Coordinates of C-alpha atoms in Angstrom, one line a residue:
X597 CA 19.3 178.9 18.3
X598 CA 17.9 175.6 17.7
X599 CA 16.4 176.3 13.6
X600 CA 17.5 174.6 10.8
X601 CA 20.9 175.3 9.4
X602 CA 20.1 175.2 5.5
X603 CA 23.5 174.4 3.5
X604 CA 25.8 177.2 2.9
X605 CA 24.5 179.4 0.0
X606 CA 28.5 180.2 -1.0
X607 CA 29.7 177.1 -3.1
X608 CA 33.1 175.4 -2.1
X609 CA 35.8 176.4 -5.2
X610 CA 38.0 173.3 -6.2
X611 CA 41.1 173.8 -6.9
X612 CA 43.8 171.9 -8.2
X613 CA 46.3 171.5 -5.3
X614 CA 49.8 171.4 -5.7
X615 CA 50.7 167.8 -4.1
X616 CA 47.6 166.4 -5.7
X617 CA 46.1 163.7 -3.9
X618 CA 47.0 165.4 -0.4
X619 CA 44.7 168.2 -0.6
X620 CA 42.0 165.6 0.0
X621 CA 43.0 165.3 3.4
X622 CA 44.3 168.4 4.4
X623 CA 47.2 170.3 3.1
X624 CA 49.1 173.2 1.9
X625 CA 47.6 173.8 -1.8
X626 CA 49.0 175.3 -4.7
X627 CA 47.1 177.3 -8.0
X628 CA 50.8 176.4 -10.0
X629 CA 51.9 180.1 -9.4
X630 CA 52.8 180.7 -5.6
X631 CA 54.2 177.7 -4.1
X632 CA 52.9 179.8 -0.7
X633 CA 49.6 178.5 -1.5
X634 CA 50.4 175.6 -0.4
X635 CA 49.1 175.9 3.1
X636 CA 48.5 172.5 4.6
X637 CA 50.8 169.7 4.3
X638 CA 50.1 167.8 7.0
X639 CA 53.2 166.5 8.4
X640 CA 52.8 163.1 9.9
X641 CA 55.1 164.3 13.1
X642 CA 53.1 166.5 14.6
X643 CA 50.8 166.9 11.3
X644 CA 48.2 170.0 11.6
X645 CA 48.3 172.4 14.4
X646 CA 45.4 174.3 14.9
X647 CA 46.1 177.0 16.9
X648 CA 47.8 178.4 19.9
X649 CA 46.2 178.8 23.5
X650 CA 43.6 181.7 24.2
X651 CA 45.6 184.0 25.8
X652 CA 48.8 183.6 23.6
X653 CA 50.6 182.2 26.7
X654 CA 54.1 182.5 27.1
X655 CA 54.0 178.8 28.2
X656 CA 54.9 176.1 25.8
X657 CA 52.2 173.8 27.3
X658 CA 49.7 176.2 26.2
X659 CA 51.4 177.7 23.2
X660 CA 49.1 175.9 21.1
X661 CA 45.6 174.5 21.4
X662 CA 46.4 172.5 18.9
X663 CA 47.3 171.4 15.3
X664 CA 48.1 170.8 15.2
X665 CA 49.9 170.8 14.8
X666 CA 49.5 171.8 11.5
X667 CA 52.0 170.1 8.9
X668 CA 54.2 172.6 7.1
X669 CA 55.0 173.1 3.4
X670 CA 57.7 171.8 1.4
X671 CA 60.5 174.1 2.7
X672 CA 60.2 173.4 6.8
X673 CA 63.5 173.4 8.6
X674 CA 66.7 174.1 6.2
X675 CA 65.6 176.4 3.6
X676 CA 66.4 176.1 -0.1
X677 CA 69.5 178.1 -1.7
X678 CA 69.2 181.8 -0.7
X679 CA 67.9 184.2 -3.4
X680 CA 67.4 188.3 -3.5
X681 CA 63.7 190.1 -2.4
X682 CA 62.6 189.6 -5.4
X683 CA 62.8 185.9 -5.3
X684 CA 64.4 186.0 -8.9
X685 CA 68.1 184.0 -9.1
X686 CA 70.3 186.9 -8.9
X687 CA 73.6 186.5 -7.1
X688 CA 73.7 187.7 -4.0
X689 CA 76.9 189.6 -2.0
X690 CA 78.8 187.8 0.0
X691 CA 77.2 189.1 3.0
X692 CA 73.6 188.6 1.9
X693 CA 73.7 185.0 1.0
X694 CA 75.8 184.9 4.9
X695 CA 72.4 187.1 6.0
X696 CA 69.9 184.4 4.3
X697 CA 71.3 181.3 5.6
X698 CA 70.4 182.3 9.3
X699 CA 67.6 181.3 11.2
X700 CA 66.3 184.9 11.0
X701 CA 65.8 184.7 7.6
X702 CA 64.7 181.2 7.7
X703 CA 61.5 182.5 10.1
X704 CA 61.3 185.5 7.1
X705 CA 60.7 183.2 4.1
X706 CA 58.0 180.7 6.2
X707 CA 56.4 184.2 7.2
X708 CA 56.8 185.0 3.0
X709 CA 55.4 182.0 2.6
X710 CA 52.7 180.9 5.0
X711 CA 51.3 183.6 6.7
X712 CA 47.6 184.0 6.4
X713 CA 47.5 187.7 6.2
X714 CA 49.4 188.7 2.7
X715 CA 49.7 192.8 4.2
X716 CA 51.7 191.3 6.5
X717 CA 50.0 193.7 8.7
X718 CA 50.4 196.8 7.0
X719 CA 54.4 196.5 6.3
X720 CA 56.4 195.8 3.3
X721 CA 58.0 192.3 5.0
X722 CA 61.1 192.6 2.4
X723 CA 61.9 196.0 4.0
X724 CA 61.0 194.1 7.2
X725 CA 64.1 192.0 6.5
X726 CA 67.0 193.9 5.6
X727 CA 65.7 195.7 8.7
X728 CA 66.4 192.7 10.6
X729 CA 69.0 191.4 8.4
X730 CA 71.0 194.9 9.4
X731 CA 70.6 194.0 13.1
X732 CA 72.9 190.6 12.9
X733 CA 76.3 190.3 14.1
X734 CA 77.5 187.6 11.5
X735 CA 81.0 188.1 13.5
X736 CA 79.4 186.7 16.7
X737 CA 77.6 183.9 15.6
X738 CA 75.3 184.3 18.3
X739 CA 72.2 182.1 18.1
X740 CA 70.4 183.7 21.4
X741 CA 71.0 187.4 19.5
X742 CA 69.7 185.6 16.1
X743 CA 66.4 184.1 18.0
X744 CA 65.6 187.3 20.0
X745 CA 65.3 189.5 16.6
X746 CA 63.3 186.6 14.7
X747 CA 61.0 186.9 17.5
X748 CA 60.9 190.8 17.1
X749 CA 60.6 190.4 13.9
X750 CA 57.5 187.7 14.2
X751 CA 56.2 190.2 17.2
X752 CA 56.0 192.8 14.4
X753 CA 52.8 191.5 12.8
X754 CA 51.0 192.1 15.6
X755 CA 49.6 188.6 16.0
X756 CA 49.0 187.4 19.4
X757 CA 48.9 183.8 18.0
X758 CA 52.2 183.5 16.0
X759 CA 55.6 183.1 17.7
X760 CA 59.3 182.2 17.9
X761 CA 59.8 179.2 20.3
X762 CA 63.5 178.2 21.8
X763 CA 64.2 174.6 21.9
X764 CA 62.6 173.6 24.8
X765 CA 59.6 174.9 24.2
X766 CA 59.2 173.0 20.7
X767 CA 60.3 170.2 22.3
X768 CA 57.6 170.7 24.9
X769 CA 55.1 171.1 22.3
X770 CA 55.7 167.3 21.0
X771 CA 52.1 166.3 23.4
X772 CA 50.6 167.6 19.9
X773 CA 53.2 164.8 18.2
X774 CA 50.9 161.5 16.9
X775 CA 53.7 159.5 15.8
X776 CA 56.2 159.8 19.0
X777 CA 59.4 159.1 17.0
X778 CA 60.1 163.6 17.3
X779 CA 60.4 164.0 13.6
X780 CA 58.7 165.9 11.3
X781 CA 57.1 164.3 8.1
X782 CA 55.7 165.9 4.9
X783 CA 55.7 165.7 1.4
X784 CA 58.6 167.1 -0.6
X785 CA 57.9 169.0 -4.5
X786 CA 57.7 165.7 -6.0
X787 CA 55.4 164.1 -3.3
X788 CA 57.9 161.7 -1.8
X789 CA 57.9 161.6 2.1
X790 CA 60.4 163.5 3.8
X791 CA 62.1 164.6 7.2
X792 CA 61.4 167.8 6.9
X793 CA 63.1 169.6 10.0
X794 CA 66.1 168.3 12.5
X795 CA 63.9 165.7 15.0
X796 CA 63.7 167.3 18.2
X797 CA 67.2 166.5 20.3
X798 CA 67.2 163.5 22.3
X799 CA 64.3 162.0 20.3
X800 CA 64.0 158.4 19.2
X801 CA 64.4 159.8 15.5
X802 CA 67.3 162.1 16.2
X803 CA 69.1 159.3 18.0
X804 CA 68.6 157.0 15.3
X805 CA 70.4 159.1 12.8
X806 CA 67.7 160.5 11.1
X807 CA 68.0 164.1 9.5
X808 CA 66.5 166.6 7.5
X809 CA 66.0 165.6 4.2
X810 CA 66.2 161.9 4.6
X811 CA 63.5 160.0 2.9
X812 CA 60.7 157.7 4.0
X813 CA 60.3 155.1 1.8
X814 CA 58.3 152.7 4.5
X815 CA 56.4 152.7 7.8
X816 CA 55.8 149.6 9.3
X817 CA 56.4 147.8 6.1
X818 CA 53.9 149.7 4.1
X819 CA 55.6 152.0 0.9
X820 CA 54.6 155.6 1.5
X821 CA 54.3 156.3 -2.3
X822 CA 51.3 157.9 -2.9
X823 CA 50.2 158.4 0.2
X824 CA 50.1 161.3 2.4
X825 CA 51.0 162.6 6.2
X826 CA 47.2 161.9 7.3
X827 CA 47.1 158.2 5.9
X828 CA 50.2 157.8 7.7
X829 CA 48.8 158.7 11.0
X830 CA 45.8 156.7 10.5
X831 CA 48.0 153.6 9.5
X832 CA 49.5 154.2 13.2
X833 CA 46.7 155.0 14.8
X834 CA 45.5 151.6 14.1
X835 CA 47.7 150.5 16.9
X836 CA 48.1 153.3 19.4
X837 CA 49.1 151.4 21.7
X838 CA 52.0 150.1 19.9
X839 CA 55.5 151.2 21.4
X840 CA 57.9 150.7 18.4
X841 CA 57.0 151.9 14.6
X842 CA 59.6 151.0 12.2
X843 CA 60.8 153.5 9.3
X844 CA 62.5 152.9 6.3
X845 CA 65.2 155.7 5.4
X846 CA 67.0 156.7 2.3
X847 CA 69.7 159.2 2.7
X848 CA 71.2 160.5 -0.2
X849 CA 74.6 161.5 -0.3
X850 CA 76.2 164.6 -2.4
X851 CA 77.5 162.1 -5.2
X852 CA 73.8 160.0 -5.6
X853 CA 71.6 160.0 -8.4
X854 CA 67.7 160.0 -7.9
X855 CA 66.6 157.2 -5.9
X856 CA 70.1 156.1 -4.6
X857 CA 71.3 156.3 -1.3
X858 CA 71.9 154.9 1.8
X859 CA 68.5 152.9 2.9
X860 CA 67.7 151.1 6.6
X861 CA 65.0 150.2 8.6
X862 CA 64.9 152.1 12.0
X863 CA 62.8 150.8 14.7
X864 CA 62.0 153.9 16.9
X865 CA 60.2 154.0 20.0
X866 CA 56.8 156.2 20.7
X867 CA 57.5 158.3 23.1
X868 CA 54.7 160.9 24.3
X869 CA 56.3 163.7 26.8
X870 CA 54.1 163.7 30.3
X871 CA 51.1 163.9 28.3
X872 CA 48.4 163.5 30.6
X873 CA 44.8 161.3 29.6
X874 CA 42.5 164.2 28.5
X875 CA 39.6 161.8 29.2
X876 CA 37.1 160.8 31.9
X877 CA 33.9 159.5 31.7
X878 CA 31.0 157.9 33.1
X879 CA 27.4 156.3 33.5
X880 CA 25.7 159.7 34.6
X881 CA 22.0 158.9 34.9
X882 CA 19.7 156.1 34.1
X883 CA 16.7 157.7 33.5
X884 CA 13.4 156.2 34.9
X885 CA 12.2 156.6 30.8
X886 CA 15.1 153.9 29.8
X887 CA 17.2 156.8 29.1
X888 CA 20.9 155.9 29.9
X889 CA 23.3 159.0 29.7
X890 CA 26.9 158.8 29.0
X891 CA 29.3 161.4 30.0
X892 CA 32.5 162.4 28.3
X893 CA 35.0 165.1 29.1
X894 CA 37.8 165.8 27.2
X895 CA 39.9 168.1 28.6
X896 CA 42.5 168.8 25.8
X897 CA 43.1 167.4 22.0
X898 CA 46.6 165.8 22.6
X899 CA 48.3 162.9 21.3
X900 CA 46.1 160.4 23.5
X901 CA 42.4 161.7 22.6
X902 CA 41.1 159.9 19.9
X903 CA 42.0 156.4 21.3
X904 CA 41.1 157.3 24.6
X905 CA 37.9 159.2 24.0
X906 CA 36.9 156.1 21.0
X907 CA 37.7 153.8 24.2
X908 CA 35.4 155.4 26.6
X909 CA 32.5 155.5 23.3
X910 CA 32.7 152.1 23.1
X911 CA 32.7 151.3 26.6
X912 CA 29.6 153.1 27.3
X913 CA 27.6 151.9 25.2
X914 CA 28.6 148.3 26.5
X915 CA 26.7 149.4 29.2
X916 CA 23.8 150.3 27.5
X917 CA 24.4 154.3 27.3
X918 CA 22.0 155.4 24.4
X919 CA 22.6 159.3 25.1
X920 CA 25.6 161.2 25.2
X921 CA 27.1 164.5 26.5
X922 CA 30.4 165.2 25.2
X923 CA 31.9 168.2 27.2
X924 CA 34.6 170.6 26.2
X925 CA 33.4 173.1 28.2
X926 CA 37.3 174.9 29.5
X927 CA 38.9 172.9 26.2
X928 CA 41.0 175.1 24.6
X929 CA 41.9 172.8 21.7
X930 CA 44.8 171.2 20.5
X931 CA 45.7 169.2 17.6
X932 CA 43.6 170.2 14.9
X933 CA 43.6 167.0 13.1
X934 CA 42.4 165.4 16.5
X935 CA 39.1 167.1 16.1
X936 CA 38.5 166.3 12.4
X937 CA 39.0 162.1 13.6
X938 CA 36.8 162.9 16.1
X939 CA 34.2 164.2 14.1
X940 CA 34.6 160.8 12.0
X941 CA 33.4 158.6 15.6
X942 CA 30.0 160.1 14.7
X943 CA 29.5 160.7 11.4
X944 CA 31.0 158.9 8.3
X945 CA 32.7 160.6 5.5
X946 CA 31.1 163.9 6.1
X947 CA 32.1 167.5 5.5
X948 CA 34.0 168.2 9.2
X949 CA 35.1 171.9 8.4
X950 CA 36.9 173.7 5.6
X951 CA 40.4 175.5 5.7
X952 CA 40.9 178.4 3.8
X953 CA 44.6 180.3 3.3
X954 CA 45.8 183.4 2.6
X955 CA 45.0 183.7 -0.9
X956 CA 41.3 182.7 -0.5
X957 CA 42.2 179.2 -1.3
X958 CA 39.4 176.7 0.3
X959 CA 40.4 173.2 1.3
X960 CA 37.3 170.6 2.9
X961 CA 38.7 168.1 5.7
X962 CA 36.2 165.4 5.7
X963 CA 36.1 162.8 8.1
X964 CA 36.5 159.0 7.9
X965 CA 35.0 156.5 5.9
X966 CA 34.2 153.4 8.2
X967 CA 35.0 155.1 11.5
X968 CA 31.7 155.5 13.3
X969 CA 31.8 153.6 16.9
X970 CA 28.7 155.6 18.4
X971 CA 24.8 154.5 17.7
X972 CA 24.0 157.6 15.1
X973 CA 20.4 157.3 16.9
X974 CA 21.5 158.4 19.7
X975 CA 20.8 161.8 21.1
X976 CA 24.2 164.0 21.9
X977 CA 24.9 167.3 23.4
X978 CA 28.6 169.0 23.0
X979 CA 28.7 170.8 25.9
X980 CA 30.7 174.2 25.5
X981 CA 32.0 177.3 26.9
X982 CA 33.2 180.8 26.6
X983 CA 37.0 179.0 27.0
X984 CA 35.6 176.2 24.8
X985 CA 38.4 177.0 21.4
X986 CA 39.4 176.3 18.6
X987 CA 39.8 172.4 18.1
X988 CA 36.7 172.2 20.3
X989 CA 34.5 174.2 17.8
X990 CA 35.7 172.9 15.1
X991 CA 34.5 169.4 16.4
X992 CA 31.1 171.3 17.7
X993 CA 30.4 172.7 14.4
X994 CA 31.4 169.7 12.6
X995 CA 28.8 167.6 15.2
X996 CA 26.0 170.4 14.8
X997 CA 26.2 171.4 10.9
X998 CA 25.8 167.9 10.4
X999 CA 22.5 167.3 12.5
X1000 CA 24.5 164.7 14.8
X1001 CA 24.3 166.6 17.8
X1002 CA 23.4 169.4 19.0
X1003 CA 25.7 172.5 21.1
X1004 CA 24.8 173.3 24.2
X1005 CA 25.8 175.4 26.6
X1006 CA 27.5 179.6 26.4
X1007 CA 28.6 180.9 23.6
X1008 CA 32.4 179.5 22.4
X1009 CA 35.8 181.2 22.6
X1010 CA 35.7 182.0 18.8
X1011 CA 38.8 181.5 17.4
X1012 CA 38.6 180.7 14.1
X1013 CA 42.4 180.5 13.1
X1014 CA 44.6 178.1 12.7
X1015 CA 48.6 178.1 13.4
X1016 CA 51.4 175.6 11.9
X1017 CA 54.4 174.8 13.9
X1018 CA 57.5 174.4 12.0
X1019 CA 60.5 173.0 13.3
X1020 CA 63.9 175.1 12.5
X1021 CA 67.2 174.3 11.9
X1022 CA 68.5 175.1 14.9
X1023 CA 66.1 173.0 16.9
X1024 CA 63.8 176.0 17.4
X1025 CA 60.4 176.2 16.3
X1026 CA 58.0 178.8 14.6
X1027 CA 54.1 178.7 15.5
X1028 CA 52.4 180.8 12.5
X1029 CA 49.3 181.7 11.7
X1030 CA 48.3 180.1 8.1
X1031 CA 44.7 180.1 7.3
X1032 CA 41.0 180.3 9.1
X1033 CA 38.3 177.6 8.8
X1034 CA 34.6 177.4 8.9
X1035 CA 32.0 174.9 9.7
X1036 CA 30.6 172.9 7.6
X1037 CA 27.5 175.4 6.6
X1038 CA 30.0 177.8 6.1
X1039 CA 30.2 179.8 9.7
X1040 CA 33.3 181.7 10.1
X1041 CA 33.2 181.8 14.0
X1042 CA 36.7 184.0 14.5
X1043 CA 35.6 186.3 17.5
X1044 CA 32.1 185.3 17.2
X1045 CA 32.1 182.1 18.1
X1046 CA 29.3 179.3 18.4
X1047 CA 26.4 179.9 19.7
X1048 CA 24.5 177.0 21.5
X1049 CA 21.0 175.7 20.3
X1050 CA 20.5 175.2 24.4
X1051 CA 21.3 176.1 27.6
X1052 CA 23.4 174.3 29.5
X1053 CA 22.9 173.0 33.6
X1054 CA 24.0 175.6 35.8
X1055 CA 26.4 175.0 38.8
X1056 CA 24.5 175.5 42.3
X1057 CA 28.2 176.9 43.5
X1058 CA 29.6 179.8 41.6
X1059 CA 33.2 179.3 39.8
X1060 CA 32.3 175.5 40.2
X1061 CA 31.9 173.5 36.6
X1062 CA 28.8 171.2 37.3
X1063 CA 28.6 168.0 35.4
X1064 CA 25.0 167.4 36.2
X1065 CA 22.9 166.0 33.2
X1066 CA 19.5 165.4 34.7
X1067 CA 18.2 168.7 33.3
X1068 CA 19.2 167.9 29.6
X1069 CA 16.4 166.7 27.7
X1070 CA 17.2 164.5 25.1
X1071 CA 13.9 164.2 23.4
X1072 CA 14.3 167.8 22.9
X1073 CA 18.2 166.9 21.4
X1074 CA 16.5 164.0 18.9
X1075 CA 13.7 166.8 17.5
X1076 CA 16.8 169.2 17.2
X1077 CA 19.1 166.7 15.1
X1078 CA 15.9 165.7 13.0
X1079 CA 14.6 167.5 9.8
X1080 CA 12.5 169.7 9.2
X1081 CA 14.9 171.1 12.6
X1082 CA 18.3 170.5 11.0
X1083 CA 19.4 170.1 7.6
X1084 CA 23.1 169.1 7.0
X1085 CA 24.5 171.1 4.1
X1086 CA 25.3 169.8 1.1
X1087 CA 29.0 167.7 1.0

């Protein structure tokens, strides 16, 4: 309903996070034990993934609604040296350290390492793998053979979200890529930027030379010391329209020391696969009250959102819109980092949602400071639906928890999760489920979902979306966004 949404009565743990600084945006963390509880490093490729499509689709175009793609730990792509069960440094047999530098047992140690639920659902995942391991035919070499069992493998924790994709469907998924250049970026043990999986074949990285492993010294000029995936993407994002963004690469050869190596600058073009504009919009009403509505729909949270959807912000208030419905109704998310930047077109430096991983380890995402291109005294409505997921309620809760708008509407999909994609050696990806998030006043809305403060317009024709406004009272919306009405938590 429409009462006040007092601040969460459960206080937000810090933690020191391995990676330091990172964690402030959004990363894998770390206690100093389990370098699994790292969960969120933000890779600046495709950085955080939030999910996969409602259904679990089959189709790479829907295999995700988003995070985004969610950045990955240290160890994406080419795992480290292999090592027994136990994790200790043991030396393996012959055929066991042949067994762990497979794909398959690349997929099991990401799954070790990053999957939210720790049962593993109900099975002992070490028996899981020399179950698997037992399967290969090292003789045969056969990828396609090596790919079907990691995905019966993944199948076996029973989570419709998290899945094996072949080539072409990870290169498919690279509409959730912000940078455009196909590689994947994060932070290595010692915080320096890396390529942290093969760049997707035929990409402007991979035909530049770039592999996993190199190092990232530079983008666009700027040193990436110190800095992490999401700064990156906003240094980008600065310029979305720009068509080239120059890297500079260290590779370091076998007989290198620490900090040598073979350094260039490669100019790579952005490429973004098909992706289609996810935005419309328009003047909707002018309102014989001086009301002057503005209509947004956002269809999907791809690459081309947040410039697109700050474009049509600014351009309708040009024209004197001082209301707004933003409608995700059908939206079933996307990158999950999209939704977070979002959030920061409407409210400054504000608590946008908060991640938490497998070992109950809570990390905030806040949004930008400096950001906000939309009147704050303006009433809004996020219009939602039942197919209305994941990215899209975390940028509804974000909007409502923090009295800047109100939900209207049926109740959202409810899926609170949120899956990282990893890229695998082989070119292959793997979409995993690695933690859950609430809103801002704490609301875990996995299987619940939101629940709008009003009713939305119905359509006059069944199975027909109506985008009429002139029902949606926006003095009602101001009241609702106002104390005593809303209170935004504490942040």
């Amino acid at each position: 309903g429409g009462g006040g949404r007092p601040p969460p009565s459960t206080t937000t743990t810090t933690t020191t996070i391995v990676g330091g600084p990172e964690a402030a945006l959004s990363l894998p963390f770390g206690d100093g034990h389990r370098q699994h509880v790292r969960l969120f490093q933000p890779r600046a490729a495709f950085a955080v993934v939030d999910a996969a499509d409602l259904a679990a689709s089959d189709d790479a175009d829907h295999a995700l609604d988003g995070a985004s793609l969610l950045p990955a730990p240290d160890a994406i792509g080419t795992m480290i040296a292999p090592t027994d069960a136990t994790g200790l440094s043991s030396p393996l047999s012959a055929l066991k350290s042949k067994q762990r530098s497979t794909v398959l047992d690349e997929v099991w140690s990401l799954v070790d390492k990053y999957y939210l639920d720790q049962t593993f659902g109900g099975q002992d995942w070490n028996a899981v793998r020399d179950k698997y391991e037992d399967k290969l035919d090292l003789d045969r070499n056969d990828d396609a053979q090596t790919m079907k069992l990691a995905t019966e493998m993944v199948k076996s924790l029973g989570d419709k979200y998290s899945r094996v994709l072949d080539r072409e469907s990870y290169a498919r998924i690279q509409k959730f890529d912000l940078i455009g250049v196909g590689a994947t970026l994060m932070p290595d043990s010692d915080k320096r930027l890396t390529v942290g999986a093969p760049p997707v074949s035929g990409s402007a990285a991979d035909l530049a030379g770039m592999k996993a492993g190199d190092f990232v010294t530079a983008v666009n000029g700027v040193p990436t010391e110190g800095r992490t995936a999401f700064d990156i993407i906003d240094q980008i994002g600065e310029d979305p329209n720009a068509g080239t963004v120059t890297m500079t690469v260290r590779t370091v050869g076998p007989d290198d020391l620490a900090n040598e190596g073979y350094v260039r600058d490669l100019a790579l073009k952005r490429e973004f696969r098909e992706i289609k504009d996810p935005v419309s919009y328009r003047i909707a009403e002018r309102r014989s009250d001086g009301t002057v509505v503005g209509y947004v729909r956002a269809s999907e949270f791809n690459s081309l959102v947040k410039p697109r959807l700050e474009e049509a912000i600014r351009d309708l208030e040009s024209r004197g819109a001082n209301a707004l419905v933003l409608d995700v109704r059908g939206n079933p998310g996307g990158a999950f980092q999209s939704a977070v930047e979002i959030a920061g077109l409407f409210v400054d430096d504000a608590l946008a949602t908060s991640v938490v991983d497998g070992n109950g380890v809570e990390l905030p995402f806040r949004t930008s400071k400096g950001r906000v291109v939309a009147d704050k005294s303006h009433p809004m409505a996020v219009w939602v639906d039942g197919r209305s997921a994941s990215a899209s309620e975390v940028l509804g809760g974000a909007l409502r928890d923090n009295c800047r708008a109100v939900v209207m509407g049926d109740r959202s999909f409810g899926k609170g999760l949120i899956q990282a994609v990893y890229g695998l050696k082989n070119g292959g990806g793997l979409v995993l489920t690695v933690a859950r998030y609430m809103t801002p006043a704490g609301t875990d809305i996995q299987g619940s979902g939101i629940s709008p403060d009003i009713g939305g317009p119905k359509s006059p024709v069944p199975f027909v979306m109506s985008t009429d406004t002139s029902k949606v009272d926006f003095g009602d919306i101001k009241k609702r966004m106002s104390p005593p009405m809303c209170q935004a938590p504490m942040s």
